[in-house]
Amino acid sequence: MKWMALKNKDEEMNLIILELRNSLASLQEQLVKEESEKKAAMDSLVKEKEARDSIERSKASLSEELDKVRAELDSANQRIESINDMYKLLQEYNSSLQIYNSKLQTDVTAAHETIKRCEKERLAAVENLHNLRGEHKSLQDQLTSSIASQDGVMKQKDALLNEVACLRMELHQIKDDRDQYQQQAQSLAVEASKYKELATNSSGLEEKCLSQGNQIQILHDQLAVAERKLQMSDTFALEKRKEFEGQKEIIEELHKCLEDAEFKLIEGEKLRKKLHNAILELKGNIRVFCRVRPQLADDSSSNHGKVFSYPTVMEYLDRSIDMTHNGQKHSFIFDKVFMPDVSQEEVFVEISQLVQSALDGYKVCIFAYGQTGSGKTYTMMGKPGQPDEKGLIPRLLEQIFQTIQALQHQGWRYEMQVSMLEIYNETIRDLLSTNRDSSRFENGVTGKQYMIKHDANGNTQVSDLTIVDVQSSREVSFLLDRAAQSRSVGRTQMNEQSSRSHFVFTMRITGVNESTEQQVQGVLNLIDLAGSERLSKSGSTGDRLKETQAINKSLSSLADVIFALAKKEDHVPFRNSKLTYLLQPCLGGDSKTLMFVNLSPEPSSAGESLCSLRFAARVNACEIGTPRRQLNIRTSNSRLSYG
């Protein structure tokens, strides 16, 4: 029993030991687990401490940033308040500008009406002057014929007076003969009684006396007829003299009317010039026109009409253009926007007033800007052999010579000189040089170097440049064809035949009014710039690459000049390129300047078109001063000036 009890206790002890061992194992496992958890907790505590430190640092930095943000918020609130005040001021200024704009519009409308009225009065005066000249000529002819007939009558009168004097002398002689014969007859009658043998002679003498008496009667009759003719000639001469005096008075009145009409015509022309230049100054002396060329057969037609759109709001009608690029819409406003369907004639009408400014003695500059293939040369020159598609340059030349012809009756006489050059790779080439070899390129350098010089009066001269005197548009057209054959062109991926240089056409106009002794000197610059293009799109290599780089550099210099003018900076970098240095008077406020920005409707050219529009918008924002009229007296120096 005891043994069994011990055995049971032993088993219980074994069970307890086993249970204790299991508990120990579990406790050891739990201890290991707790140790690992403790270690993890320690690591977590360390990390948490590090995180807390970083949070504290972040909190400090955030506090600093919060203070800065609060300070910025305060300054922003102050700026917002100042902006609100500025906005109110701008609203007031905008209202005043709108009122001033409406006033300007009213003034422009009144000026247009005055110009139209002056034009009507001028046309009426010209027509009246023409009629008066016709009447004056007819009266002069009548006066000449009257004077001629009067001279004939006076000669006839003198002849009749001479004839009457001769007849009177003959009559006096005949009377003397008659008296002598009567005395002889009486003496013969006394002696008849004494000398009957002389009866026969006495009878003969009586017959002779009778015949002489008949002759005396005939002479008396002729004398009466001559006196009647003399009286009639005196009456006719008196009537002709009265008619001559009346015609003389009429001619004097016509001369006075003619002088009044010419005076009114001159005054009307002065008023027209004044109003014309006032309108152009209101429009701004640097203006920007935008033209989108039509779709060509070679263009892709898949996205036709999706790049550009033209708002129809009355306030900006024909002045605004919208462009969509990469899903974003860009809006621009210029002085004039020409849609693709606009003809060359309609484009020319908008700029024709600038020609009159050149004839009035101002400097005028028109230049075409845009990427390759956007239609610059078409705008400036048109299509050869197609009169309906002539460009601005041929049309301007025709208008100049027509206007000069029309101004001749007002006493104006004009002399014109023309030069043409191109700027290729920052080098000037004379396109009218008779020595072609001297202007060709050899290893990138011309045989003759041309220097640009500016004088104290703001005029520009190019040394050794060929200058040609012209008297008709046909002569200038011949020179244009000759220059076109010498101009540098090349093929790129953007255009089959691309202009690789800047073309500058210059005409100097010198006018003298013989009646008023007024002298004017105007300059007309017409410029076809080379096409701007990105190197990646042009596909240029070798010489073409150098050309493209030179073109882009000169156009970039032009942009720098425009931006400096827009910002009114003290230094304007005109000398950075030959193009800007040549056109310094045109861009520096001494000229009426117009830029044509030309655009291609191709979607693939949208990026270049957007750059061109942004540049044109900066140009349109420029204020470059008021141009001066050139009234200098002509000198013996005939060197052509660009400014």
PDB file of C-alpha atoms in Angstrom, residues 128-146 247 250-252 254-255 258:
ATOM      1  CA  ASN A 128     -14.630 123.970-111.881  1.00  0.00           C
ATOM      2  CA  LEU A 129     -10.985 124.758-112.526  1.00  0.00           C
ATOM      3  CA  HIS A 130     -11.021 122.474-115.553  1.00  0.00           C
ATOM      4  CA  ASN A 131     -14.197 124.135-116.853  1.00  0.00           C
ATOM      5  CA  LEU A 132     -12.785 127.592-116.185  1.00  0.00           C
ATOM      6  CA  ARG A 133      -9.609 126.640-118.011  1.00  0.00           C
ATOM      7  CA  GLY A 134     -11.705 125.421-120.941  1.00  0.00           C
ATOM      8  CA  GLU A 135     -13.712 128.660-120.975  1.00  0.00           C
ATOM      9  CA  HIS A 136     -10.489 130.623-120.574  1.00  0.00           C
ATOM     10  CA  LYS A 137      -8.983 128.825-123.532  1.00  0.00           C
ATOM     11  CA  SER A 138     -12.078 129.397-125.681  1.00  0.00           C
ATOM     12  CA  LEU A 139     -12.139 133.063-124.668  1.00  0.00           C
ATOM     13  CA  GLN A 140      -8.437 133.311-125.417  1.00  0.00           C
ATOM     14  CA  ASP A 141      -9.128 131.816-128.871  1.00  0.00           C
ATOM     15  CA  GLN A 142     -12.012 134.281-129.396  1.00  0.00           C
ATOM     16  CA  LEU A 143      -9.803 137.114-128.187  1.00  0.00           C
ATOM     17  CA  THR A 144      -7.042 136.037-130.545  1.00  0.00           C
ATOM     18  CA  SER A 145      -9.471 135.847-133.475  1.00  0.00           C
ATOM     19  CA  SER A 146     -10.981 139.218-132.468  1.00  0.00           C
ATOM     20  CA  GLN A 247     -13.938 139.752-122.894  1.00  0.00           C
ATOM     21  CA  ILE A 250     -14.478 138.266-118.226  1.00  0.00           C
ATOM     22  CA  ILE A 251     -10.908 136.951-118.504  1.00  0.00           C
ATOM     23  CA  GLU A 252      -9.865 138.996-115.469  1.00  0.00           C
ATOM     24  CA  LEU A 254     -11.898 134.062-114.647  1.00  0.00           C
ATOM     25  CA  HIS A 255      -8.299 134.672-113.577  1.00  0.00           C
ATOM     26  CA  LEU A 258      -8.901 130.498-111.064  1.00  0.00           C
TER      27      LEU A 258
END
